[in-house]
Amino acid sequence: MGGDLRSLLRRRIYFALIATAYLIAVLAAGSLTPLDAATTESLLAQANELLSTVSLSPLAILANNFLAMLLMIIPALGIIASTFIVYTTGLIISALAGSQGLPALLLLAIPFATVYGLLEMMAYGIAVSESALVVYAILKRRLMRELRILPIAFAAATGLLFVAAVIEFFLIEFLNTVPAQ
């Protein structure tokens, strides 16, 4: 029994890591997409509007990211939703980089260097892999088995998002105290 559990856990981690790598690649593709001035302005306005409400507390950040994760865990549709959400986030990075005259890869690296971006991507990777695994379970007529595992994956992803939200909030708070030059 212990070997079966280890094997199942190993496969889950493997699928989640593949999904995480896919999402990071999609994020990078979005951030490296060249944008015209009008698109840049529109994306920055949307991002500023979202940031004005989301950055108020760790709970607001968690709620925003949790909603994205809920869309990503929908069987089959979650893969499409995650691609759209993460690519759009990459486009916002591209717009910000272009407006500040900074390399997009630098802005892309910051969330990963401060850990919260990696934790978010891992949570999203768990959700996307579960989206695919539920479809696979339906096709193999093993849905009931999958539905027993789904809450565990959901809790793990939620836990990662919670930790990421706390880190992100305190990073935003710290950056708000640093005087602009």
PDB file of N, CA and C in Angstrom, residues 85-132:
ATOM      1  N   ILE A  85      -5.077  33.106 -18.928  1.00  0.00           N
ATOM      2  CA  ILE A  85      -4.766  33.905 -17.739  1.00  0.00           C
ATOM      3  C   ILE A  85      -3.270  34.175 -17.644  1.00  0.00           C
ATOM      4  N   VAL A  86      -2.476  33.143 -17.806  1.00  0.00           N
ATOM      5  CA  VAL A  86      -1.033  33.284 -17.633  1.00  0.00           C
ATOM      6  C   VAL A  86      -0.414  34.067 -18.800  1.00  0.00           C
ATOM      7  N   TYR A  87      -0.889  33.848 -20.021  1.00  0.00           N
ATOM      8  CA  TYR A  87      -0.371  34.613 -21.159  1.00  0.00           C
ATOM      9  C   TYR A  87      -0.708  36.099 -20.986  1.00  0.00           C
ATOM     10  N   THR A  88      -1.915  36.392 -20.532  1.00  0.00           N
ATOM     11  CA  THR A  88      -2.309  37.782 -20.297  1.00  0.00           C
ATOM     12  C   THR A  88      -1.438  38.412 -19.213  1.00  0.00           C
ATOM     13  N   THR A  89      -1.129  37.666 -18.177  1.00  0.00           N
ATOM     14  CA  THR A  89      -0.209  38.161 -17.145  1.00  0.00           C
ATOM     15  C   THR A  89       1.154  38.464 -17.761  1.00  0.00           C
ATOM     16  N   GLY A  90       1.599  37.607 -18.649  1.00  0.00           N
ATOM     17  CA  GLY A  90       2.853  37.856 -19.355  1.00  0.00           C
ATOM     18  C   GLY A  90       2.792  39.125 -20.196  1.00  0.00           C
ATOM     19  N   LEU A  91       1.647  39.354 -20.834  1.00  0.00           N
ATOM     20  CA  LEU A  91       1.482  40.584 -21.620  1.00  0.00           C
ATOM     21  C   LEU A  91       1.578  41.822 -20.726  1.00  0.00           C
ATOM     22  N   ILE A  92       1.049  41.723 -19.519  1.00  0.00           N
ATOM     23  CA  ILE A  92       1.141  42.847 -18.579  1.00  0.00           C
ATOM     24  C   ILE A  92       2.605  43.086 -18.200  1.00  0.00           C
ATOM     25  N   ILE A  93       3.362  42.020 -18.014  1.00  0.00           N
ATOM     26  CA  ILE A  93       4.801  42.162 -17.748  1.00  0.00           C
ATOM     27  C   ILE A  93       5.470  42.852 -18.935  1.00  0.00           C
ATOM     28  N   SER A  94       5.121  42.452 -20.146  1.00  0.00           N
ATOM     29  CA  SER A  94       5.673  43.081 -21.350  1.00  0.00           C
ATOM     30  C   SER A  94       5.333  44.563 -21.397  1.00  0.00           C
ATOM     31  N   ALA A  95       4.077  44.901 -21.091  1.00  0.00           N
ATOM     32  CA  ALA A  95       3.643  46.298 -21.107  1.00  0.00           C
ATOM     33  C   ALA A  95       4.401  47.108 -20.059  1.00  0.00           C
ATOM     34  N   LEU A  96       4.539  46.568 -18.860  1.00  0.00           N
ATOM     35  CA  LEU A  96       5.255  47.260 -17.794  1.00  0.00           C
ATOM     36  C   LEU A  96       6.726  47.448 -18.165  1.00  0.00           C
ATOM     37  N   ALA A  97       7.331  46.406 -18.689  1.00  0.00           N
ATOM     38  CA  ALA A  97       8.744  46.493 -19.100  1.00  0.00           C
ATOM     39  C   ALA A  97       8.923  47.560 -20.180  1.00  0.00           C
ATOM     40  N   GLY A  98       8.044  47.538 -21.170  1.00  0.00           N
ATOM     41  CA  GLY A  98       8.135  48.520 -22.248  1.00  0.00           C
ATOM     42  C   GLY A  98       7.936  49.943 -21.758  1.00  0.00           C
ATOM     43  N   SER A  99       7.006  50.130 -20.835  1.00  0.00           N
ATOM     44  CA  SER A  99       6.723  51.483 -20.341  1.00  0.00           C
ATOM     45  C   SER A  99       7.844  52.012 -19.445  1.00  0.00           C
ATOM     46  N   GLN A 100       8.595  51.108 -18.814  1.00  0.00           N
ATOM     47  CA  GLN A 100       9.673  51.516 -17.908  1.00  0.00           C
ATOM     48  C   GLN A 100      11.055  51.429 -18.562  1.00  0.00           C
ATOM     49  N   GLY A 101      11.101  50.938 -19.795  1.00  0.00           N
ATOM     50  CA  GLY A 101      12.390  50.792 -20.476  1.00  0.00           C
ATOM     51  C   GLY A 101      13.268  49.719 -19.859  1.00  0.00           C
ATOM     52  N   LEU A 102      12.645  48.696 -19.310  1.00  0.00           N
ATOM     53  CA  LEU A 102      13.375  47.602 -18.674  1.00  0.00           C
ATOM     54  C   LEU A 102      13.253  46.336 -19.514  1.00  0.00           C
ATOM     55  N   PRO A 103      14.220  45.441 -19.413  1.00  0.00           N
ATOM     56  CA  PRO A 103      14.093  44.157 -20.113  1.00  0.00           C
ATOM     57  C   PRO A 103      12.946  43.334 -19.509  1.00  0.00           C
ATOM     58  N   ALA A 104      12.110  42.786 -20.365  1.00  0.00           N
ATOM     59  CA  ALA A 104      10.974  41.984 -19.880  1.00  0.00           C
ATOM     60  C   ALA A 104      11.448  40.797 -19.049  1.00  0.00           C
ATOM     61  N   LEU A 105      12.578  40.203 -19.419  1.00  0.00           N
ATOM     62  CA  LEU A 105      13.075  39.051 -18.657  1.00  0.00           C
ATOM     63  C   LEU A 105      13.427  39.427 -17.220  1.00  0.00           C
ATOM     64  N   LEU A 106      13.871  40.665 -17.010  1.00  0.00           N
ATOM     65  CA  LEU A 106      14.159  41.112 -15.643  1.00  0.00           C
ATOM     66  C   LEU A 106      12.878  41.145 -14.822  1.00  0.00           C
ATOM     67  N   LEU A 107      11.832  41.741 -15.378  1.00  0.00           N
ATOM     68  CA  LEU A 107      10.557  41.794 -14.649  1.00  0.00           C
ATOM     69  C   LEU A 107       9.946  40.408 -14.484  1.00  0.00           C
ATOM     70  N   LEU A 108      10.170  39.548 -15.454  1.00  0.00           N
ATOM     71  CA  LEU A 108       9.679  38.170 -15.363  1.00  0.00           C
ATOM     72  C   LEU A 108      10.389  37.411 -14.239  1.00  0.00           C
ATOM     73  N   ALA A 109      11.662  37.711 -14.026  1.00  0.00           N
ATOM     74  CA  ALA A 109      12.453  36.982 -13.024  1.00  0.00           C
ATOM     75  C   ALA A 109      12.115  37.392 -11.592  1.00  0.00           C
ATOM     76  N   ILE A 110      11.647  38.616 -11.387  1.00  0.00           N
ATOM     77  CA  ILE A 110      11.428  39.123 -10.023  1.00  0.00           C
ATOM     78  C   ILE A 110      10.466  38.255  -9.205  1.00  0.00           C
ATOM     79  N   PRO A 111       9.291  37.889  -9.727  1.00  0.00           N
ATOM     80  CA  PRO A 111       8.397  37.051  -8.906  1.00  0.00           C
ATOM     81  C   PRO A 111       9.002  35.690  -8.557  1.00  0.00           C
ATOM     82  N   PHE A 112       9.874  35.177  -9.421  1.00  0.00           N
ATOM     83  CA  PHE A 112      10.488  33.884  -9.141  1.00  0.00           C
ATOM     84  C   PHE A 112      11.642  34.036  -8.148  1.00  0.00           C
ATOM     85  N   ALA A 113      12.386  35.140  -8.268  1.00  0.00           N
ATOM     86  CA  ALA A 113      13.491  35.398  -7.344  1.00  0.00           C
ATOM     87  C   ALA A 113      12.972  35.664  -5.938  1.00  0.00           C
ATOM     88  N   THR A 114      11.784  36.221  -5.829  1.00  0.00           N
ATOM     89  CA  THR A 114      11.192  36.479  -4.517  1.00  0.00           C
ATOM     90  C   THR A 114      10.288  35.338  -4.064  1.00  0.00           C
ATOM     91  N   VAL A 115      10.299  34.248  -4.740  1.00  0.00           N
ATOM     92  CA  VAL A 115       9.656  32.973  -4.418  1.00  0.00           C
ATOM     93  C   VAL A 115       8.148  32.948  -4.662  1.00  0.00           C
ATOM     94  N   TYR A 116       7.435  34.050  -4.437  1.00  0.00           N
ATOM     95  CA  TYR A 116       5.977  33.979  -4.529  1.00  0.00           C
ATOM     96  C   TYR A 116       5.515  33.575  -5.931  1.00  0.00           C
ATOM     97  N   GLY A 117       6.225  33.988  -6.960  1.00  0.00           N
ATOM     98  CA  GLY A 117       5.846  33.624  -8.328  1.00  0.00           C
ATOM     99  C   GLY A 117       5.964  32.129  -8.576  1.00  0.00           C
ATOM    100  N   LEU A 118       7.023  31.535  -8.047  1.00  0.00           N
ATOM    101  CA  LEU A 118       7.199  30.091  -8.194  1.00  0.00           C
ATOM    102  C   LEU A 118       6.110  29.334  -7.440  1.00  0.00           C
ATOM    103  N   LEU A 119       5.770  29.796  -6.232  1.00  0.00           N
ATOM    104  CA  LEU A 119       4.704  29.147  -5.463  1.00  0.00           C
ATOM    105  C   LEU A 119       3.365  29.250  -6.194  1.00  0.00           C
ATOM    106  N   GLU A 120       3.074  30.423  -6.769  1.00  0.00           N
ATOM    107  CA  GLU A 120       1.834  30.580  -7.532  1.00  0.00           C
ATOM    108  C   GLU A 120       1.822  29.645  -8.734  1.00  0.00           C
ATOM    109  N   MET A 121       2.927  29.611  -9.463  1.00  0.00           N
ATOM    110  CA  MET A 121       2.977  28.744 -10.652  1.00  0.00           C
ATOM    111  C   MET A 121       2.846  27.279 -10.269  1.00  0.00           C
ATOM    112  N   MET A 122       3.432  26.887  -9.138  1.00  0.00           N
ATOM    113  CA  MET A 122       3.288  25.502  -8.689  1.00  0.00           C
ATOM    114  C   MET A 122       1.828  25.205  -8.347  1.00  0.00           C
ATOM    115  N   ALA A 123       1.157  26.147  -7.689  1.00  0.00           N
ATOM    116  CA  ALA A 123      -0.265  25.952  -7.356  1.00  0.00           C
ATOM    117  C   ALA A 123      -1.082  25.844  -8.638  1.00  0.00           C
ATOM    118  N   TYR A 124      -0.808  26.731  -9.584  1.00  0.00           N
ATOM    119  CA  TYR A 124      -1.524  26.673 -10.856  1.00  0.00           C
ATOM    120  C   TYR A 124      -1.190  25.382 -11.605  1.00  0.00           C
ATOM    121  N   GLY A 125       0.052  24.939 -11.496  1.00  0.00           N
ATOM    122  CA  GLY A 125       0.445  23.677 -12.135  1.00  0.00           C
ATOM    123  C   GLY A 125      -0.324  22.492 -11.563  1.00  0.00           C
ATOM    124  N   ILE A 126      -0.525  22.496 -10.251  1.00  0.00           N
ATOM    125  CA  ILE A 126      -1.332  21.439  -9.619  1.00  0.00           C
ATOM    126  C   ILE A 126      -2.755  21.488 -10.172  1.00  0.00           C
ATOM    127  N   ALA A 127      -3.322  22.692 -10.251  1.00  0.00           N
ATOM    128  CA  ALA A 127      -4.705  22.837 -10.737  1.00  0.00           C
ATOM    129  C   ALA A 127      -4.834  22.369 -12.179  1.00  0.00           C
ATOM    130  N   VAL A 128      -3.907  22.764 -13.024  1.00  0.00           N
ATOM    131  CA  VAL A 128      -3.971  22.390 -14.445  1.00  0.00           C
ATOM    132  C   VAL A 128      -3.770  20.882 -14.604  1.00  0.00           C
ATOM    133  N   SER A 129      -2.836  20.323 -13.851  1.00  0.00           N
ATOM    134  CA  SER A 129      -2.630  18.877 -13.967  1.00  0.00           C
ATOM    135  C   SER A 129      -3.863  18.122 -13.484  1.00  0.00           C
ATOM    136  N   GLU A 130      -4.519  18.619 -12.444  1.00  0.00           N
ATOM    137  CA  GLU A 130      -5.756  17.984 -11.985  1.00  0.00           C
ATOM    138  C   GLU A 130      -6.861  18.111 -13.033  1.00  0.00           C
ATOM    139  N   SER A 131      -6.908  19.243 -13.713  1.00  0.00           N
ATOM    140  CA  SER A 131      -7.875  19.427 -14.790  1.00  0.00           C
ATOM    141  C   SER A 131      -7.718  18.319 -15.836  1.00  0.00           C
ATOM    142  N   ALA A 132      -6.482  18.065 -16.226  1.00  0.00           N
ATOM    143  CA  ALA A 132      -6.207  17.026 -17.219  1.00  0.00           C
ATOM    144  C   ALA A 132      -6.444  15.629 -16.648  1.00  0.00           C
TER     145      ALA A 132
END
